[in-house]
Amino acid sequence: MTTTADRKYWRTAIADPSPHEGTLVRGYDVLTDLVGKIDFGAMVYLLYKGELPKGNESKIINAMFISVADHGISPSSTVTRFVQAAGVPIQCSVAAGAMMFGDVHGGAGEEFARYIQELVSEAASSGRSYEDVATEYVGNHKRLDGFGHPQHPEGDPRGKRLFALAEEYGLAGDHIRMTRELEKALIKKKNRPLLANIDAAVGAIISDMGFDWRLARAFIVVPRTAGLFAHAFEESVREPGWRQITLDQVEYDGPARRKNDSPSAI
Amino acid sequence: MTTTADRKYWRTAIADPSPHEGTLVRGYDVLTDLVGKIDFGAMVYLLYKGELPKGNESKIINAMFISVADHGISPSSTVTRFVQAAGVPIQCSVAAGAMMFGDVHGGAGEEFARYIQELVSEAASSGRSYEDVATEYVGNHKRLDGFGHPQHPEGDPRGKRLFALAEEYGLAGDHIRMTRELEKALIKKKNRPLLANIDAAVGAIISDMGFDWRLARAFIVVPRTAGLFAHAFEESVREPGWRQITLDQVEYDGPARRKNDSPSAI
Amino acid sequence: MTTTADRKYWRTAIADPSPHEGTLVRGYDVLTDLVGKIDFGAMVYLLYKGELPKGNESKIINAMFISVADHGISPSSTVTRFVQAAGVPIQCSVAAGAMMFGDVHGGAGEEFARYIQELVSEAASSGRSYEDVATEYVGNHKRLDGFGHPQHPEGDPRGKRLFALAEEYGLAGDHIRMTRELEKALIKKKNRPLLANIDAAVGAIISDMGFDWRLARAFIVVPRTAGLFAHAFEESVREPGWRQITLDQVEYDGPARRKNDSPSAI
Amino acid sequence: MTTTADRKYWRTAIADPSPHEGTLVRGYDVLTDLVGKIDFGAMVYLLYKGELPKGNESKIINAMFISVADHGISPSSTVTRFVQAAGVPIQCSVAAGAMMFGDVHGGAGEEFARYIQELVSEAASSGRSYEDVATEYVGNHKRLDGFGHPQHPEGDPRGKRLFALAEEYGLAGDHIRMTRELEKALIKKKNRPLLANIDAAVGAIISDMGFDWRLARAFIVVPRTAGLFAHAFEESVREPGWRQITLDQVEYDGPARRKNDSPSAI
């Protein structure tokens, strides 16, 4: 099943499933080199970057994961709970909830990571100042993903906390700097504190660690599956087996009862 | 749980679940007005348009559904079979396969329906001829979704057959006409018969019936779930319970075995 | 990638993807033998049984499909709507809703088909009367899947209607007969009309047509995906992009605010 | 939308989404009490147990997570790659792969956790020795989930390593002890080293930490989603957009080409 004489149907540089002591992940034997020696944050870094972290990257990944692991009853946990209540295996209920982190929600982090990486590259290649690049970008866009939060007019505390930790861990770099410039330009333009929210925080921090923007959703979805398992479990042990939608929750505004008087067409 | 004083959390014009003889769908009682009187093609039409078909619409929907119901071992049936072999309920295996009809595959029909509807609107509003509009569009695009098929250099036979049926059923209209103009413009430009394929056929036919382009994928996915159930079932009755990927199918091209000599970081 | 010298990695008797006029499904060329000649109900029959129907099987499949194609706002359409509102492609939103037809809901039809097929086999092999076999089974089980419906104390009208059609179409056989005996035994035992519901109707009818019980969910899920597409579409065109769960819908009954005074462990 | 006068439609003891500094998880403020103070292993413990760990529980959770985070090209990563190649958002591709950890694969850990918890309870309530209970159980079952591994006739090294760590961390308790007795009884019965594999290791260790067996799959699926994201990303950056199944991988063994000579039935 080779596609050419030289290529197998599947190829990967992530892990080698052939028998060593354990699986090789990016060249390291899981059992002798990783288990008991690094934590899961470092493992995530290794999986996506191909190298073990050299500094505090694992700490900030742990911090981000903890920030987003659960938010109580939310659209995604609701979906997981409905599916679980229908008698579906727990990994499927969780998968249904995990699918929710699309363009509207978790996608904001992906989109932010994409454009903040572009802005930093643009500044680097053009030699323009971050302030200029940010001001121009803010001027050209009516609405910016990653800034502001309806519940937090003074700024999303999660964004603030994660940026402070990134500074403390020595991991704040060009992408956080560019994010700060965007905040400043936004404040000037809108005359109110439209600060980086959790999506922007995750997007900027993973960009400063050099992750590709297409991996941004991993930093939301992987930890959130942990929360979704908690919800699926709680639903099955505390709630009845089938979650009804009752008529008082629903408004039908389609056509009233009408007759189909045509003769049978089959 | 109303969002305003007047609105329930859920509202729908599709069907009324409150007790009649049967459920009301678009105002018709399923049991007395629909079951035994119309076929499933007409039901699909009713669900998406809100009215029963007046002509042969049900016939062409049946034809499209039959065209795409199964293609044997394909990426989507493969996914369904892997998931089924893992001991997952059949509706979840089928759901995993159904997710495949995204931007690359079934999405071509959606994208085609979107732009063919735009081109027809543009001709109508500008008064320009279909030939002009089509020629301009072909001139402006390097690559057009919906035309050509790698296995059928002389034209996708499914497209031809469905268009012929649409003519026979009296359902061919402006969108099929515009599709023909695109074919002509493509032949002039490329000097070879780059004809409408199954995606374009489905996209043009549903557009001539007045369906919103965002429903195009339904005409692929609903019938294909029928095929995916056949694959899931066949996998469970004819194959062993766990489908292995053997080492000879895989090439690992990541780093060779290396040591992690750092002291434990946890 | 053969698993033995003689076997390809994938095998199937459903359809042949190699180039004919169209795909071969169970030996018939889709384009010349099926499209325009049979309807989708017959196609489903062909996919699962390997032969074209000889009688009215297609009509009863159409009737079953129409019965279950939509029920308005229900747990499955709710899930599809939440996922759609999150900016996820429509086929994924529908897939999430389709996963709901598990052991609790659509699964009842599967379970009913399984045991009604066992009871008919048992009567055939033992020579005992259907009445005896049914009475014994009812005596041995506290609760029987497939009978009774909370909203319809006098009997689920969908079950009645589908059984009447099966009789009319000449398709009622041993499994419907056994279902009737179970109804009689249940009435004797419980002293109230605990009649076959939609799950039992579908389970008995497909069993009379000779379908394997493991395919029962297909007769629910395939048509329901049609309804789920209608809900996903309606959600995207009529509702705002992100469906919130508001605080007034939620009760938190976990621990009150408490402090973590341990020193940092990382 | 309350179901009774006193109950909201949703309730949860996991997390409180109402505005604090951050979300409350099990009573702790995520931002002030958890982020930067605990690692993700401790967060998982808190989510599922409701309390922060007192000992090395976080370390062993990290070890288990790292053990299962990736296995290269496997059925689950294959599914994720197929779905990703079809142009589907990354969180959906990962969700499709995560659904694979069902009864056959990740389910073994769930099933093992269930019965090892039963055996320990039984010994406790009956006062019988672990050896007796284990010997009887092995005698009563032809095949035991959780023991042996086709690639490792001398014992699954992951099981050995994780048990060694559990001992080192002071977390080995009654369930690991009972697992050892099952190993001994199996060796006596089968006369070969049928040792605890990764499923049993995870099942026994989480049982010793007091987790409900229904949460066992979380300890496989959550970390594995991290690996699946790596595969989805690698597929999109290194492989062409649509992964074909070529004819040489497929054997069609259904009916040969035959004609449908019936007159059209529609």
Coordinates of C-alpha atoms in Angstrom, one line a residue, chain A residues 1 7 9-17 19-23 25-26 30-32 34-36 38-41 43-44 47-48 62-63 65-67 69-73 78 81-82 89-92 95 98-103 110 151-152 157-158 161-162 165 169 212 214-215 217-218 221-223 225-227 229-231 233-239 243-245 248-249, chain D residues 1 7 9-17 19-23 25-26 30-32 34-36 38-41 43-44 47-48 62-63 65-67 69-73 78 81-82 89-92 95 98-103 110 151-152 157-158 161-162 165 169 212 214-215 217-218 221-223 225-227 229-231 233-235 237-239 243-246 248-249:
Chain A
M1 CA 0.0 0.0 0.0
R7 CA 6.8 5.9 0.7
Y9 CA 0.9 4.9 3.3
W10 CA 1.4 6.5 6.7
R11 CA 4.4 8.4 7.9
T12 CA 5.0 10.4 11.1
A13 CA 7.8 12.1 12.9
I14 CA 5.9 12.1 16.2
A15 CA 6.2 8.7 17.7
D16 CA 7.5 5.2 16.7
P17 CA 5.2 2.4 17.7
P19 CA 9.0 -2.2 20.0
H20 CA 11.5 -0.4 22.2
E21 CA 11.3 -0.4 26.0
G22 CA 8.4 1.9 25.4
T23 CA 7.1 4.0 22.5
V25 CA 8.2 10.0 21.2
R26 CA 10.3 12.5 19.2
V30 CA 8.5 7.2 27.0
L31 CA 9.2 4.9 29.9
T32 CA 12.9 5.5 30.5
L34 CA 10.0 10.8 30.1
V35 CA 7.7 9.1 32.6
G36 CA 8.6 10.2 36.1
I38 CA 8.9 15.4 33.1
D39 CA 5.4 16.5 33.6
F40 CA 2.5 16.6 31.2
G41 CA 3.1 20.2 30.3
M43 CA 5.1 16.3 27.2
V44 CA 2.7 18.6 25.3
L47 CA 4.8 16.5 21.1
Y48 CA 4.2 19.8 19.3
N62 CA 0.2 23.9 33.2
A63 CA -1.1 27.4 34.0
F65 CA -4.4 24.2 31.0
I66 CA -5.7 24.9 34.5
S67 CA -7.3 28.2 33.4
A69 CA -10.1 23.1 32.3
D70 CA -13.6 23.8 33.3
H71 CA -16.2 26.6 33.3
G72 CA -19.1 24.8 34.9
I73 CA -22.3 24.6 32.9
T78 CA -24.3 21.0 28.1
R81 CA -24.4 16.0 29.3
F82 CA -27.2 15.6 26.8
P89 CA -20.2 5.8 25.9
I90 CA -18.4 8.5 27.9
Q91 CA -15.6 9.1 25.3
C92 CA -18.3 9.9 22.7
A95 CA -16.0 14.1 21.9
A98 CA -15.1 18.9 22.4
M99 CA -16.3 19.6 18.9
M100 CA -17.8 22.9 20.2
F101 CA -14.5 24.7 20.3
G102 CA -15.0 26.0 16.7
D103 CA -14.7 29.3 15.0
E110 CA -6.5 30.3 16.8
Q151 CA -18.5 40.0 31.9
H152 CA -15.3 41.9 32.6
P157 CA -8.6 38.6 34.8
R158 CA -7.4 35.4 33.1
R161 CA -2.9 36.5 35.3
L162 CA -1.4 34.5 32.5
L165 CA 3.0 34.5 34.9
Y169 CA 8.6 32.7 34.1
D212 CA 2.3 27.2 15.1
R214 CA -2.8 25.9 13.9
L215 CA -2.1 24.2 17.3
R217 CA -7.0 25.0 19.8
A218 CA -5.1 22.1 21.4
V221 CA -9.5 21.5 24.0
V222 CA -7.0 19.1 25.6
P223 CA -7.5 20.5 29.2
T225 CA -11.7 17.4 27.8
A226 CA -10.7 16.8 31.5
G227 CA -13.6 19.0 32.6
F229 CA -15.3 14.0 31.6
A230 CA -16.2 15.4 35.0
H231 CA -19.5 16.7 33.6
F233 CA -19.7 11.5 35.0
E234 CA -21.7 13.9 37.2
E235 CA -24.6 13.6 34.7
S236 CA -24.6 9.9 34.9
V237 CA -24.4 9.6 38.6
R238 CA -26.7 12.4 39.7
E239 CA -29.3 12.8 36.9
R243 CA -32.8 14.6 29.8
Q244 CA -36.1 15.9 28.4
I245 CA -36.8 19.1 26.7
D248 CA -42.5 25.1 28.2
Q249 CA -39.0 25.6 26.9
Chain D
M1 CA -37.2 26.2 32.8
R7 CA -34.6 22.9 40.8
Y9 CA -32.6 22.7 34.7
W10 CA -28.9 22.3 35.1
R11 CA -27.0 21.7 38.3
T12 CA -23.4 21.0 39.0
A13 CA -21.0 20.7 41.9
I14 CA -17.9 21.0 39.6
A15 CA -17.6 24.6 38.9
D16 CA -19.4 27.9 39.3
P17 CA -19.4 30.1 36.3
P19 CA -18.3 36.1 38.4
H20 CA -15.6 35.7 40.9
E21 CA -12.0 36.7 40.3
G22 CA -12.0 33.5 38.2
T23 CA -14.2 30.5 37.9
V25 CA -13.6 24.9 40.7
R26 CA -14.7 22.7 43.6
V30 CA -8.9 29.1 39.5
L31 CA -6.8 32.2 39.2
T32 CA -5.8 32.9 42.7
L34 CA -4.9 27.1 41.4
V35 CA -3.0 28.7 38.5
G36 CA 0.7 28.9 39.2
I38 CA -0.7 23.3 41.3
D39 CA 0.0 21.4 38.1
F40 CA -2.5 19.9 35.6
G41 CA -2.3 16.4 37.3
M43 CA -6.2 19.8 38.6
V44 CA -7.5 16.5 37.2
L47 CA -12.0 17.9 39.1
Y48 CA -12.8 14.2 39.7
N62 CA 1.4 13.0 35.2
A63 CA 3.2 9.6 34.7
F65 CA -0.8 10.8 31.1
I66 CA 2.7 10.7 29.6
S67 CA 2.6 6.9 29.1
A69 CA -0.2 10.5 25.3
D70 CA 0.8 9.1 21.9
H71 CA 1.5 5.8 20.2
G72 CA 2.4 7.0 16.7
I73 CA 0.2 5.8 13.9
T78 CA -5.4 7.2 11.7
R81 CA -5.7 12.0 10.1
F82 CA -8.4 10.9 7.6
P89 CA -11.7 21.7 11.8
I90 CA -9.0 20.3 14.0
Q91 CA -11.1 19.9 17.1
C92 CA -13.5 17.7 15.2
A95 CA -12.9 14.3 18.5
A98 CA -11.1 10.3 20.7
M99 CA -14.3 8.3 20.1
M100 CA -12.2 5.2 19.3
F101 CA -11.4 4.6 23.0
G102 CA -14.4 2.3 23.4
D103 CA -15.1 -1.1 24.7
E110 CA -12.7 0.9 32.6
Q151 CA 3.9 -7.6 21.7
H152 CA 5.3 -8.2 25.2
P157 CA 6.8 -2.6 30.4
R158 CA 4.3 0.3 30.9
R161 CA 7.0 1.0 35.2
L162 CA 3.7 2.6 36.5
L165 CA 6.3 4.5 40.4
Y169 CA 5.3 7.6 45.4
D212 CA -14.8 5.8 40.4
R214 CA -16.5 5.1 35.3
L215 CA -13.8 7.8 35.1
R217 CA -11.4 6.4 30.3
A218 CA -10.6 10.0 31.2
V221 CA -8.5 10.0 26.5
V222 CA -7.5 13.3 28.0
P223 CA -3.8 12.8 27.5
T225 CA -6.1 14.1 22.7
A226 CA -2.8 15.9 23.1
G227 CA -1.2 13.3 20.8
F229 CA -3.7 17.2 17.9
A230 CA -0.1 16.5 17.0
H231 CA -1.2 14.0 14.3
F233 CA -1.4 19.1 12.7
E234 CA 1.3 16.9 11.1
E235 CA -1.3 15.6 8.6
V237 CA 1.3 20.5 7.1
R238 CA 3.0 17.4 5.6
E239 CA 0.4 15.6 3.6
R243 CA -6.1 11.1 1.6
Q244 CA -7.2 8.6 -1.0
I245 CA -7.9 4.9 -0.6
T246 CA -6.4 3.4 -3.7
D248 CA -5.0 -1.9 -4.7
Q249 CA -5.9 -1.6 -1.0

